[in-house]
């Protein structure tokens, strides 16, 4: 079968197509998935650059996110059958409850082979059914970005109708967060470097938008918009370049769901955390149980993931470059054919 691998290269890893990789067979309790589509996350750039924090295994198949149909089941499989449409779970070993070290170590596309392959074998528990109205390309966007946004808003933020959330940028996580927040009846304030992208998020229901390039002290504008009180939840994807302002924009007793580091890493000043009694909560994607809850909401609201661009399997390197350019709005997808 054909699969991409990450090979050691100068300054990180490089993408290489292996068109003679052995097709895996499902063992006891496992399923074989014929992959139809995969999607990229910022994490995949970090892994390629050797900047993810955990090293990738040698010649790993990259990408955590993919969808396909079950093409064979191993002995002992009871909940899935040939033809079922599934996505892989980001963490095959985090089914429900609190995240564990074992769960973290099971993430696909880093220490374990991922989805940029024609066929993938996963444990039955890690092949998750998705909403009927979604295409394979749409479903391929869910395992990381959508579930992270869902956990941030629902499990950590406990957002309810009428509350206000601050979203940063217009990448995969933030666009899903916008869709979920609007479905929950929350008010959204969203930032971006692009006025065109801000117009698009307004069309999707964001009430207030701020260009963080034109307004580097965007936290003041967020406070003005919230009558000096601050937002209930910040979905923090910026990291060092945004965290200090995020802590200044959250209300007393509010939450900062700390997800990303698109503007880098660095030290933080603990003072606003204390003086505003802020809850700073790290988020790491989500469990299978959270995915099931998210699937119900996606079905109930007939939500459709926002796909920016779809690349062919042979154009995988171009898809990585497109994501790295930061031009995208929402998700970047690669289709996987015969
Ligand atoms: N902890 C987790 O479980 C988890 C899960 C998923 C993602 N993440 C992390 O979350 C971050 C976002 O991931 P993603 O896949 O959604 O990325 P993505 O699709 O590549 O989106 C990145 C976006 O970030 C925005 N951005 C860049 N610099 C910014 C800044 N200074 N302030 C505000 N926004 C800025 C840009 O939006 P504009 O073009 O609109 O300016 C850019 O398009 C990454 O750091 C990723 O590693 C973490």
mmCIF file with all atom_site columns, N, CA, C and O and ligand atoms in Angstrom, residues 40-43 45-46 52 144-145 148 168-174 191-194 197 212 218 236-238 241-242 258-263 283-285 323 326-328 330-331, ligand 1:
data_model
loop_
_atom_site.group_PDB
_atom_site.id
_atom_site.type_symbol
_atom_site.label_atom_id
_atom_site.label_alt_id
_atom_site.label_comp_id
_atom_site.label_asym_id
_atom_site.label_entity_id
_atom_site.label_seq_id
_atom_site.pdbx_PDB_ins_code
_atom_site.Cartn_x
_atom_site.Cartn_y
_atom_site.Cartn_z
_atom_site.occupancy
_atom_site.B_iso_or_equiv
_atom_site.pdbx_formal_charge
_atom_site.auth_seq_id
_atom_site.auth_comp_id
_atom_site.auth_asym_id
_atom_site.auth_atom_id
_atom_site.pdbx_PDB_model_num
ATOM   1   N N   . UNK A 1 40  ? -4.941  18.079 8.318  1.00 0.00 ? 40  UNK A N   1
ATOM   2   C CA  . UNK A 1 40  ? -3.704  18.551 8.954  1.00 0.00 ? 40  UNK A CA  1
ATOM   3   C C   . UNK A 1 40  ? -4.023  19.435 10.143 1.00 0.00 ? 40  UNK A C   1
ATOM   4   O O   . UNK A 1 40  ? -5.014  20.168 10.143 1.00 0.00 ? 40  UNK A O   1
ATOM   5   N N   . UNK A 1 41  ? -3.156  19.377 11.128 1.00 0.00 ? 41  UNK A N   1
ATOM   6   C CA  . UNK A 1 41  ? -3.214  20.266 12.288 1.00 0.00 ? 41  UNK A CA  1
ATOM   7   C C   . UNK A 1 41  ? -1.861  20.937 12.470 1.00 0.00 ? 41  UNK A C   1
ATOM   8   O O   . UNK A 1 41  ? -0.833  20.413 12.021 1.00 0.00 ? 41  UNK A O   1
ATOM   9   N N   . UNK A 1 42  ? -1.869  22.048 13.192 1.00 0.00 ? 42  UNK A N   1
ATOM   10  C CA  . UNK A 1 42  ? -0.613  22.755 13.484 1.00 0.00 ? 42  UNK A CA  1
ATOM   11  C C   . UNK A 1 42  ? 0.390   21.801 14.123 1.00 0.00 ? 42  UNK A C   1
ATOM   12  O O   . UNK A 1 42  ? 1.589   21.878 13.893 1.00 0.00 ? 42  UNK A O   1
ATOM   13  N N   . UNK A 1 43  ? -0.140  20.865 14.939 1.00 0.00 ? 43  UNK A N   1
ATOM   14  C CA  . UNK A 1 43  ? 0.710   19.847 15.572 1.00 0.00 ? 43  UNK A CA  1
ATOM   15  C C   . UNK A 1 43  ? 1.584   19.112 14.557 1.00 0.00 ? 43  UNK A C   1
ATOM   16  O O   . UNK A 1 43  ? 2.724   18.753 14.846 1.00 0.00 ? 43  UNK A O   1
ATOM   17  N N   . UNK A 1 45  ? 2.893   20.236 11.890 1.00 0.00 ? 45  UNK A N   1
ATOM   18  C CA  . UNK A 1 45  ? 4.055   21.060 11.544 1.00 0.00 ? 45  UNK A CA  1
ATOM   19  C C   . UNK A 1 45  ? 5.096   20.979 12.663 1.00 0.00 ? 45  UNK A C   1
ATOM   20  O O   . UNK A 1 45  ? 6.297   20.879 12.405 1.00 0.00 ? 45  UNK A O   1
ATOM   21  N N   . UNK A 1 46  ? 4.615   21.026 13.930 1.00 0.00 ? 46  UNK A N   1
ATOM   22  C CA  . UNK A 1 46  ? 5.532   20.953 15.069 1.00 0.00 ? 46  UNK A CA  1
ATOM   23  C C   . UNK A 1 46  ? 6.285   19.621 15.055 1.00 0.00 ? 46  UNK A C   1
ATOM   24  O O   . UNK A 1 46  ? 7.491   19.573 15.308 1.00 0.00 ? 46  UNK A O   1
ATOM   25  N N   . UNK A 1 52  ? 7.700   19.306 18.844 1.00 0.00 ? 52  UNK A N   1
ATOM   26  C CA  . UNK A 1 52  ? 6.436   18.927 19.490 1.00 0.00 ? 52  UNK A CA  1
ATOM   27  C C   . UNK A 1 52  ? 6.587   18.595 20.971 1.00 0.00 ? 52  UNK A C   1
ATOM   28  O O   . UNK A 1 52  ? 5.619   18.562 21.709 1.00 0.00 ? 52  UNK A O   1
ATOM   29  N N   . UNK A 1 144 ? -8.923  15.966 16.058 1.00 0.00 ? 144 UNK A N   1
ATOM   30  C CA  . UNK A 1 144 ? -8.084  16.841 16.895 1.00 0.00 ? 144 UNK A CA  1
ATOM   31  C C   . UNK A 1 144 ? -8.724  18.217 17.087 1.00 0.00 ? 144 UNK A C   1
ATOM   32  O O   . UNK A 1 144 ? -9.120  18.578 18.192 1.00 0.00 ? 144 UNK A O   1
ATOM   33  N N   . UNK A 1 145 ? -8.846  18.991 15.997 1.00 0.00 ? 145 UNK A N   1
ATOM   34  C CA  . UNK A 1 145 ? -9.265  20.391 16.134 1.00 0.00 ? 145 UNK A CA  1
ATOM   35  C C   . UNK A 1 145 ? -10.670 20.521 16.721 1.00 0.00 ? 145 UNK A C   1
ATOM   36  O O   . UNK A 1 145 ? -10.899 21.291 17.665 1.00 0.00 ? 145 UNK A O   1
ATOM   37  N N   . UNK A 1 148 ? -10.845 19.269 20.406 1.00 0.00 ? 148 UNK A N   1
ATOM   38  C CA  . UNK A 1 148 ? -10.165 20.202 21.319 1.00 0.00 ? 148 UNK A CA  1
ATOM   39  C C   . UNK A 1 148 ? -11.067 21.403 21.610 1.00 0.00 ? 148 UNK A C   1
ATOM   40  O O   . UNK A 1 148 ? -11.214 21.824 22.768 1.00 0.00 ? 148 UNK A O   1
ATOM   41  N N   . UNK A 1 168 ? -9.247  33.104 19.284 1.00 0.00 ? 168 UNK A N   1
ATOM   42  C CA  . UNK A 1 168 ? -8.055  33.730 18.690 1.00 0.00 ? 168 UNK A CA  1
ATOM   43  C C   . UNK A 1 168 ? -7.734  33.115 17.337 1.00 0.00 ? 168 UNK A C   1
ATOM   44  O O   . UNK A 1 168 ? -7.508  31.918 17.225 1.00 0.00 ? 168 UNK A O   1
ATOM   45  N N   . UNK A 1 169 ? -7.699  33.942 16.296 1.00 0.00 ? 169 UNK A N   1
ATOM   46  C CA  . UNK A 1 169 ? -7.343  33.478 14.970 1.00 0.00 ? 169 UNK A CA  1
ATOM   47  C C   . UNK A 1 169 ? -8.473  32.693 14.325 1.00 0.00 ? 169 UNK A C   1
ATOM   48  O O   . UNK A 1 169 ? -9.565  32.523 14.891 1.00 0.00 ? 169 UNK A O   1
ATOM   49  N N   . UNK A 1 170 ? -8.184  32.207 13.122 1.00 0.00 ? 170 UNK A N   1
ATOM   50  C CA  . UNK A 1 170 ? -9.219  31.533 12.321 1.00 0.00 ? 170 UNK A CA  1
ATOM   51  C C   . UNK A 1 170 ? -8.724  30.183 11.804 1.00 0.00 ? 170 UNK A C   1
ATOM   52  O O   . UNK A 1 170 ? -9.104  29.750 10.717 1.00 0.00 ? 170 UNK A O   1
ATOM   53  N N   . UNK A 1 171 ? -7.868  29.531 12.601 1.00 0.00 ? 171 UNK A N   1
ATOM   54  C CA  . UNK A 1 171 ? -7.396  28.192 12.246 1.00 0.00 ? 171 UNK A CA  1
ATOM   55  C C   . UNK A 1 171 ? -8.431  27.150 12.624 1.00 0.00 ? 171 UNK A C   1
ATOM   56  O O   . UNK A 1 171 ? -9.569  27.457 13.004 1.00 0.00 ? 171 UNK A O   1
ATOM   57  N N   . UNK A 1 172 ? -8.006  25.884 12.532 1.00 0.00 ? 172 UNK A N   1
ATOM   58  C CA  . UNK A 1 172 ? -8.921  24.766 12.735 1.00 0.00 ? 172 UNK A CA  1
ATOM   59  C C   . UNK A 1 172 ? -9.644  24.811 14.065 1.00 0.00 ? 172 UNK A C   1
ATOM   60  O O   . UNK A 1 172 ? -10.884 24.746 14.123 1.00 0.00 ? 172 UNK A O   1
ATOM   61  N N   . UNK A 1 173 ? -8.910  24.931 15.160 1.00 0.00 ? 173 UNK A N   1
ATOM   62  C CA  . UNK A 1 173 ? -9.538  24.908 16.482 1.00 0.00 ? 173 UNK A CA  1
ATOM   63  C C   . UNK A 1 173 ? -10.505 26.078 16.640 1.00 0.00 ? 173 UNK A C   1
ATOM   64  O O   . UNK A 1 173 ? -11.645 25.909 17.112 1.00 0.00 ? 173 UNK A O   1
ATOM   65  N N   . UNK A 1 174 ? -10.076 27.251 16.253 1.00 0.00 ? 174 UNK A N   1
ATOM   66  C CA  . UNK A 1 174 ? -10.874 28.459 16.524 1.00 0.00 ? 174 UNK A CA  1
ATOM   67  C C   . UNK A 1 174 ? -12.157 28.517 15.697 1.00 0.00 ? 174 UNK A C   1
ATOM   68  O O   . UNK A 1 174 ? -13.177 29.032 16.171 1.00 0.00 ? 174 UNK A O   1
ATOM   69  N N   . UNK A 1 191 ? -10.535 37.216 17.138 1.00 0.00 ? 191 UNK A N   1
ATOM   70  C CA  . UNK A 1 191 ? -9.441  37.999 16.573 1.00 0.00 ? 191 UNK A CA  1
ATOM   71  C C   . UNK A 1 191 ? -8.906  37.316 15.319 1.00 0.00 ? 191 UNK A C   1
ATOM   72  O O   . UNK A 1 191 ? -9.085  36.120 15.129 1.00 0.00 ? 191 UNK A O   1
ATOM   73  N N   . UNK A 1 192 ? -8.236  38.093 14.475 1.00 0.00 ? 192 UNK A N   1
ATOM   74  C CA  . UNK A 1 192 ? -7.537  37.536 13.308 1.00 0.00 ? 192 UNK A CA  1
ATOM   75  C C   . UNK A 1 192 ? -6.548  38.581 12.817 1.00 0.00 ? 192 UNK A C   1
ATOM   76  O O   . UNK A 1 192 ? -6.676  39.773 13.121 1.00 0.00 ? 192 UNK A O   1
ATOM   77  N N   . UNK A 1 193 ? -5.602  38.116 12.006 1.00 0.00 ? 193 UNK A N   1
ATOM   78  C CA  . UNK A 1 193 ? -4.668  39.051 11.367 1.00 0.00 ? 193 UNK A CA  1
ATOM   79  C C   . UNK A 1 193 ? -5.244  39.592 10.067 1.00 0.00 ? 193 UNK A C   1
ATOM   80  O O   . UNK A 1 193 ? -4.636  40.464 9.444  1.00 0.00 ? 193 UNK A O   1
ATOM   81  N N   . UNK A 1 194 ? -6.397  39.078 9.642  1.00 0.00 ? 194 UNK A N   1
ATOM   82  C CA  . UNK A 1 194 ? -6.927  39.400 8.311  1.00 0.00 ? 194 UNK A CA  1
ATOM   83  C C   . UNK A 1 194 ? -8.347  39.945 8.397  1.00 0.00 ? 194 UNK A C   1
ATOM   84  O O   . UNK A 1 194 ? -9.228  39.298 8.981  1.00 0.00 ? 194 UNK A O   1
ATOM   85  N N   . UNK A 1 197 ? -10.830 37.541 6.744  1.00 0.00 ? 197 UNK A N   1
ATOM   86  C CA  . UNK A 1 197 ? -11.210 36.411 7.604  1.00 0.00 ? 197 UNK A CA  1
ATOM   87  C C   . UNK A 1 197 ? -12.173 36.885 8.699  1.00 0.00 ? 197 UNK A C   1
ATOM   88  O O   . UNK A 1 197 ? -13.092 36.150 9.085  1.00 0.00 ? 197 UNK A O   1
ATOM   89  N N   . UNK A 1 212 ? -5.812  41.613 15.256 1.00 0.00 ? 212 UNK A N   1
ATOM   90  C CA  . UNK A 1 212 ? -4.759  41.697 16.283 1.00 0.00 ? 212 UNK A CA  1
ATOM   91  C C   . UNK A 1 212 ? -3.468  42.321 15.756 1.00 0.00 ? 212 UNK A C   1
ATOM   92  O O   . UNK A 1 212 ? -2.602  42.692 16.524 1.00 0.00 ? 212 UNK A O   1
ATOM   93  N N   . UNK A 1 218 ? -5.172  44.243 21.906 1.00 0.00 ? 218 UNK A N   1
ATOM   94  C CA  . UNK A 1 218 ? -6.554  43.817 21.683 1.00 0.00 ? 218 UNK A CA  1
ATOM   95  C C   . UNK A 1 218 ? -7.298  43.546 22.987 1.00 0.00 ? 218 UNK A C   1
ATOM   96  O O   . UNK A 1 218 ? -8.521  43.611 23.041 1.00 0.00 ? 218 UNK A O   1
ATOM   97  N N   . UNK A 1 236 ? -7.495  29.763 24.256 1.00 0.00 ? 236 UNK A N   1
ATOM   98  C CA  . UNK A 1 236 ? -6.148  30.317 24.083 1.00 0.00 ? 236 UNK A CA  1
ATOM   99  C C   . UNK A 1 236 ? -5.329  29.432 23.149 1.00 0.00 ? 236 UNK A C   1
ATOM   100 O O   . UNK A 1 236 ? -4.905  28.353 23.521 1.00 0.00 ? 236 UNK A O   1
ATOM   101 N N   . UNK A 1 237 ? -5.112  29.895 21.909 1.00 0.00 ? 237 UNK A N   1
ATOM   102 C CA  . UNK A 1 237 ? -4.281  29.108 20.994 1.00 0.00 ? 237 UNK A CA  1
ATOM   103 C C   . UNK A 1 237 ? -2.951  29.807 20.691 1.00 0.00 ? 237 UNK A C   1
ATOM   104 O O   . UNK A 1 237 ? -2.100  29.237 20.034 1.00 0.00 ? 237 UNK A O   1
ATOM   105 N N   . UNK A 1 238 ? -2.789  31.032 21.198 1.00 0.00 ? 238 UNK A N   1
ATOM   106 C CA  . UNK A 1 238 ? -1.625  31.823 20.798 1.00 0.00 ? 238 UNK A CA  1
ATOM   107 C C   . UNK A 1 238 ? -0.340  31.479 21.535 1.00 0.00 ? 238 UNK A C   1
ATOM   108 O O   . UNK A 1 238 ? 0.752   31.539 20.976 1.00 0.00 ? 238 UNK A O   1
ATOM   109 N N   . UNK A 1 241 ? 2.736   34.794 22.917 1.00 0.00 ? 241 UNK A N   1
ATOM   110 C CA  . UNK A 1 241 ? 2.407   36.105 22.371 1.00 0.00 ? 241 UNK A CA  1
ATOM   111 C C   . UNK A 1 241 ? 1.026   36.602 22.747 1.00 0.00 ? 241 UNK A C   1
ATOM   112 O O   . UNK A 1 241 ? 0.702   37.781 22.528 1.00 0.00 ? 241 UNK A O   1
ATOM   113 N N   . UNK A 1 242 ? 0.188   35.740 23.307 1.00 0.00 ? 242 UNK A N   1
ATOM   114 C CA  . UNK A 1 242 ? -1.185  36.143 23.617 1.00 0.00 ? 242 UNK A CA  1
ATOM   115 C C   . UNK A 1 242 ? -1.594  35.898 25.070 1.00 0.00 ? 242 UNK A C   1
ATOM   116 O O   . UNK A 1 242 ? -2.538  36.527 25.556 1.00 0.00 ? 242 UNK A O   1
ATOM   117 N N   . UNK A 1 258 ? -6.147  26.639 27.891 1.00 0.00 ? 258 UNK A N   1
ATOM   118 C CA  . UNK A 1 258 ? -4.831  26.829 27.272 1.00 0.00 ? 258 UNK A CA  1
ATOM   119 C C   . UNK A 1 258 ? -4.549  25.671 26.334 1.00 0.00 ? 258 UNK A C   1
ATOM   120 O O   . UNK A 1 258 ? -4.375  24.533 26.767 1.00 0.00 ? 258 UNK A O   1
ATOM   121 N N   . UNK A 1 259 ? -4.506  26.009 25.045 1.00 0.00 ? 259 UNK A N   1
ATOM   122 C CA  . UNK A 1 259 ? -4.481  24.974 24.012 1.00 0.00 ? 259 UNK A CA  1
ATOM   123 C C   . UNK A 1 259 ? -3.211  25.012 23.175 1.00 0.00 ? 259 UNK A C   1
ATOM   124 O O   . UNK A 1 259 ? -2.625  23.976 22.882 1.00 0.00 ? 259 UNK A O   1
ATOM   125 N N   . UNK A 1 260 ? -2.814  26.214 22.747 1.00 0.00 ? 260 UNK A N   1
ATOM   126 C CA  . UNK A 1 260 ? -1.798  26.257 21.701 1.00 0.00 ? 260 UNK A CA  1
ATOM   127 C C   . UNK A 1 260 ? -0.690  27.253 21.926 1.00 0.00 ? 260 UNK A C   1
ATOM   128 O O   . UNK A 1 260 ? -0.637  27.970 22.943 1.00 0.00 ? 260 UNK A O   1
ATOM   129 N N   . UNK A 1 261 ? 0.196   27.270 20.928 1.00 0.00 ? 261 UNK A N   1
ATOM   130 C CA  . UNK A 1 261 ? 1.393   28.099 21.034 1.00 0.00 ? 261 UNK A CA  1
ATOM   131 C C   . UNK A 1 261 ? 1.815   28.621 19.672 1.00 0.00 ? 261 UNK A C   1
ATOM   132 O O   . UNK A 1 261 ? 3.002   28.645 19.348 1.00 0.00 ? 261 UNK A O   1
ATOM   133 N N   . UNK A 1 262 ? 0.816   29.039 18.862 1.00 0.00 ? 262 UNK A N   1
ATOM   134 C CA  . UNK A 1 262 ? 1.158   29.491 17.511 1.00 0.00 ? 262 UNK A CA  1
ATOM   135 C C   . UNK A 1 262 ? 2.072   30.709 17.509 1.00 0.00 ? 262 UNK A C   1
ATOM   136 O O   . UNK A 1 262 ? 2.761   30.961 16.529 1.00 0.00 ? 262 UNK A O   1
ATOM   137 N N   . UNK A 1 263 ? 2.110   31.471 18.625 1.00 0.00 ? 263 UNK A N   1
ATOM   138 C CA  . UNK A 1 263 ? 3.031   32.609 18.668 1.00 0.00 ? 263 UNK A CA  1
ATOM   139 C C   . UNK A 1 263 ? 4.241   32.306 19.553 1.00 0.00 ? 263 UNK A C   1
ATOM   140 O O   . UNK A 1 263 ? 4.969   33.215 19.946 1.00 0.00 ? 263 UNK A O   1
ATOM   141 N N   . UNK A 1 283 ? -5.535  22.030 27.964 1.00 0.00 ? 283 UNK A N   1
ATOM   142 C CA  . UNK A 1 283 ? -6.476  21.168 27.237 1.00 0.00 ? 283 UNK A CA  1
ATOM   143 C C   . UNK A 1 283 ? -5.664  20.264 26.315 1.00 0.00 ? 283 UNK A C   1
ATOM   144 O O   . UNK A 1 283 ? -4.761  20.732 25.629 1.00 0.00 ? 283 UNK A O   1
ATOM   145 N N   . UNK A 1 284 ? -5.982  18.992 26.295 1.00 0.00 ? 284 UNK A N   1
ATOM   146 C CA  . UNK A 1 284 ? -5.301  18.085 25.365 1.00 0.00 ? 284 UNK A CA  1
ATOM   147 C C   . UNK A 1 284 ? -6.370  17.264 24.634 1.00 0.00 ? 284 UNK A C   1
ATOM   148 O O   . UNK A 1 284 ? -6.864  16.253 25.130 1.00 0.00 ? 284 UNK A O   1
ATOM   149 N N   . UNK A 1 285 ? -6.772  17.740 23.504 1.00 0.00 ? 285 UNK A N   1
ATOM   150 C CA  . UNK A 1 285 ? -7.748  17.128 22.591 1.00 0.00 ? 285 UNK A CA  1
ATOM   151 C C   . UNK A 1 285 ? -8.977  16.623 23.357 1.00 0.00 ? 285 UNK A C   1
ATOM   152 O O   . UNK A 1 285 ? -9.764  17.453 23.836 1.00 0.00 ? 285 UNK A O   1
ATOM   153 N N   . UNK A 1 323 ? -0.667  24.841 4.942  1.00 0.00 ? 323 UNK A N   1
ATOM   154 C CA  . UNK A 1 323 ? -0.974  25.074 6.362  1.00 0.00 ? 323 UNK A CA  1
ATOM   155 C C   . UNK A 1 323 ? 0.083   25.993 6.970  1.00 0.00 ? 323 UNK A C   1
ATOM   156 O O   . UNK A 1 323 ? -0.234  26.923 7.716  1.00 0.00 ? 323 UNK A O   1
ATOM   157 N N   . UNK A 1 326 ? -0.226  29.789 6.710  1.00 0.00 ? 326 UNK A N   1
ATOM   158 C CA  . UNK A 1 326 ? -1.183  30.518 7.555  1.00 0.00 ? 326 UNK A CA  1
ATOM   159 C C   . UNK A 1 326 ? -2.277  31.191 6.755  1.00 0.00 ? 326 UNK A C   1
ATOM   160 O O   . UNK A 1 326 ? -3.049  31.989 7.283  1.00 0.00 ? 326 UNK A O   1
ATOM   161 N N   . UNK A 1 327 ? -2.365  30.897 5.464  1.00 0.00 ? 327 UNK A N   1
ATOM   162 C CA  . UNK A 1 327 ? -3.370  31.516 4.605  1.00 0.00 ? 327 UNK A CA  1
ATOM   163 C C   . UNK A 1 327 ? -4.754  30.940 4.867  1.00 0.00 ? 327 UNK A C   1
ATOM   164 O O   . UNK A 1 327 ? -5.760  31.580 4.574  1.00 0.00 ? 327 UNK A O   1
ATOM   165 N N   . UNK A 1 328 ? -4.789  29.756 5.406  1.00 0.00 ? 328 UNK A N   1
ATOM   166 C CA  . UNK A 1 328 ? -6.037  28.991 5.488  1.00 0.00 ? 328 UNK A CA  1
ATOM   167 C C   . UNK A 1 328 ? -7.032  29.599 6.494  1.00 0.00 ? 328 UNK A C   1
ATOM   168 O O   . UNK A 1 328 ? -6.659  30.331 7.404  1.00 0.00 ? 328 UNK A O   1
ATOM   169 N N   . UNK A 1 330 ? -10.003 27.720 8.687  1.00 0.00 ? 330 UNK A N   1
ATOM   170 C CA  . UNK A 1 330 ? -10.575 26.400 8.961  1.00 0.00 ? 330 UNK A CA  1
ATOM   171 C C   . UNK A 1 330 ? -9.562  25.300 8.677  1.00 0.00 ? 330 UNK A C   1
ATOM   172 O O   . UNK A 1 330 ? -8.398  25.419 9.038  1.00 0.00 ? 330 UNK A O   1
ATOM   173 N N   . UNK A 1 331 ? -10.018 24.254 7.987  1.00 0.00 ? 331 UNK A N   1
ATOM   174 C CA  . UNK A 1 331 ? -9.206  23.033 7.892  1.00 0.00 ? 331 UNK A CA  1
ATOM   175 C C   . UNK A 1 331 ? -8.638  22.754 6.494  1.00 0.00 ? 331 UNK A C   1
ATOM   176 O O   . UNK A 1 331 ? -9.259  23.067 5.478  1.00 0.00 ? 331 UNK A O   1
HETATM 177 N N1  . LIG B 2 .   ? -3.701  21.168 23.236 1.00 0.00 ? 1   LIG B N1  1
HETATM 178 C C1  . LIG B 2 .   ? -4.337  20.526 22.275 1.00 0.00 ? 1   LIG B C1  1
HETATM 179 O O1  . LIG B 2 .   ? -4.946  19.485 22.478 1.00 0.00 ? 1   LIG B O1  1
HETATM 180 C C2  . LIG B 2 .   ? -4.320  21.105 20.901 1.00 0.00 ? 1   LIG B C2  1
HETATM 181 C C3  . LIG B 2 .   ? -5.190  20.617 19.923 1.00 0.00 ? 1   LIG B C3  1
HETATM 182 C C4  . LIG B 2 .   ? -5.229  21.254 18.682 1.00 0.00 ? 1   LIG B C4  1
HETATM 183 C C5  . LIG B 2 .   ? -4.386  22.338 18.458 1.00 0.00 ? 1   LIG B C5  1
HETATM 184 N N2  . LIG B 2 .   ? -3.533  22.744 19.417 1.00 0.00 ? 1   LIG B N2  1
HETATM 185 C C6  . LIG B 2 .   ? -2.689  23.913 19.226 1.00 0.00 ? 1   LIG B C6  1
HETATM 186 O O2  . LIG B 2 .   ? -3.541  25.020 19.017 1.00 0.00 ? 1   LIG B O2  1
HETATM 187 C C7  . LIG B 2 .   ? -2.931  25.913 18.103 1.00 0.00 ? 1   LIG B C7  1
HETATM 188 C C8  . LIG B 2 .   ? -3.863  26.104 16.916 1.00 0.00 ? 1   LIG B C8  1
HETATM 189 O O3  . LIG B 2 .   ? -3.944  24.871 16.221 1.00 0.00 ? 1   LIG B O3  1
HETATM 190 P P1  . LIG B 2 .   ? -4.709  24.775 14.835 1.00 0.00 ? 1   LIG B P1  1
HETATM 191 O O4  . LIG B 2 .   ? -4.501  23.407 14.315 1.00 0.00 ? 1   LIG B O4  1
HETATM 192 O O5  . LIG B 2 .   ? -6.077  25.333 14.962 1.00 0.00 ? 1   LIG B O5  1
HETATM 193 O O6  . LIG B 2 .   ? -3.807  25.781 13.983 1.00 0.00 ? 1   LIG B O6  1
HETATM 194 P P2  . LIG B 2 .   ? -4.008  26.368 12.553 1.00 0.00 ? 1   LIG B P2  1
HETATM 195 O O7  . LIG B 2 .   ? -5.196  25.812 11.881 1.00 0.00 ? 1   LIG B O7  1
HETATM 196 O O8  . LIG B 2 .   ? -2.686  26.289 11.844 1.00 0.00 ? 1   LIG B O8  1
HETATM 197 O O9  . LIG B 2 .   ? -4.329  27.903 12.835 1.00 0.00 ? 1   LIG B O9  1
HETATM 198 C C9  . LIG B 2 .   ? -3.371  28.783 13.261 1.00 0.00 ? 1   LIG B C9  1
HETATM 199 C C10 . LIG B 2 .   ? -4.000  30.184 13.291 1.00 0.00 ? 1   LIG B C10 1
HETATM 200 O O10 . LIG B 2 .   ? -3.524  30.854 14.438 1.00 0.00 ? 1   LIG B O10 1
HETATM 201 C C11 . LIG B 2 .   ? -3.752  32.225 14.233 1.00 0.00 ? 1   LIG B C11 1
HETATM 202 N N3  . LIG B 2 .   ? -2.681  32.991 14.869 1.00 0.00 ? 1   LIG B N3  1
HETATM 203 C C12 . LIG B 2 .   ? -1.364  33.011 14.586 1.00 0.00 ? 1   LIG B C12 1
HETATM 204 N N4  . LIG B 2 .   ? -0.731  33.886 15.406 1.00 0.00 ? 1   LIG B N4  1
HETATM 205 C C13 . LIG B 2 .   ? -1.682  34.408 16.218 1.00 0.00 ? 1   LIG B C13 1
HETATM 206 C C14 . LIG B 2 .   ? -1.681  35.373 17.245 1.00 0.00 ? 1   LIG B C14 1
HETATM 207 N N5  . LIG B 2 .   ? -0.562  35.995 17.623 1.00 0.00 ? 1   LIG B N5  1
HETATM 208 N N6  . LIG B 2 .   ? -2.852  35.668 17.848 1.00 0.00 ? 1   LIG B N6  1
HETATM 209 C C15 . LIG B 2 .   ? -4.000  35.053 17.488 1.00 0.00 ? 1   LIG B C15 1
HETATM 210 N N7  . LIG B 2 .   ? -4.062  34.136 16.506 1.00 0.00 ? 1   LIG B N7  1
HETATM 211 C C16 . LIG B 2 .   ? -2.921  33.837 15.874 1.00 0.00 ? 1   LIG B C16 1
HETATM 212 C C17 . LIG B 2 .   ? -3.804  32.475 12.738 1.00 0.00 ? 1   LIG B C17 1
HETATM 213 O O11 . LIG B 2 .   ? -5.117  32.981 12.453 1.00 0.00 ? 1   LIG B O11 1
HETATM 214 P P3  . LIG B 2 .   ? -5.347  34.229 11.464 1.00 0.00 ? 1   LIG B P3  1
HETATM 215 O O12 . LIG B 2 .   ? -4.851  33.770 10.126 1.00 0.00 ? 1   LIG B O12 1
HETATM 216 O O13 . LIG B 2 .   ? -6.815  34.462 11.500 1.00 0.00 ? 1   LIG B O13 1
HETATM 217 O O14 . LIG B 2 .   ? -4.578  35.388 12.002 1.00 0.00 ? 1   LIG B O14 1
HETATM 218 C C18 . LIG B 2 .   ? -3.597  31.084 12.144 1.00 0.00 ? 1   LIG B C18 1
HETATM 219 O O15 . LIG B 2 .   ? -4.366  30.837 11.018 1.00 0.00 ? 1   LIG B O15 1
HETATM 220 C C19 . LIG B 2 .   ? -1.570  25.292 17.761 1.00 0.00 ? 1   LIG B C19 1
HETATM 221 O O16 . LIG B 2 .   ? -0.573  25.812 18.609 1.00 0.00 ? 1   LIG B O16 1
HETATM 222 C C20 . LIG B 2 .   ? -1.758  23.827 18.032 1.00 0.00 ? 1   LIG B C20 1
HETATM 223 O O17 . LIG B 2 .   ? -0.557  23.170 18.335 1.00 0.00 ? 1   LIG B O17 1
HETATM 224 C C21 . LIG B 2 .   ? -3.484  22.139 20.638 1.00 0.00 ? 1   LIG B C21 1
#
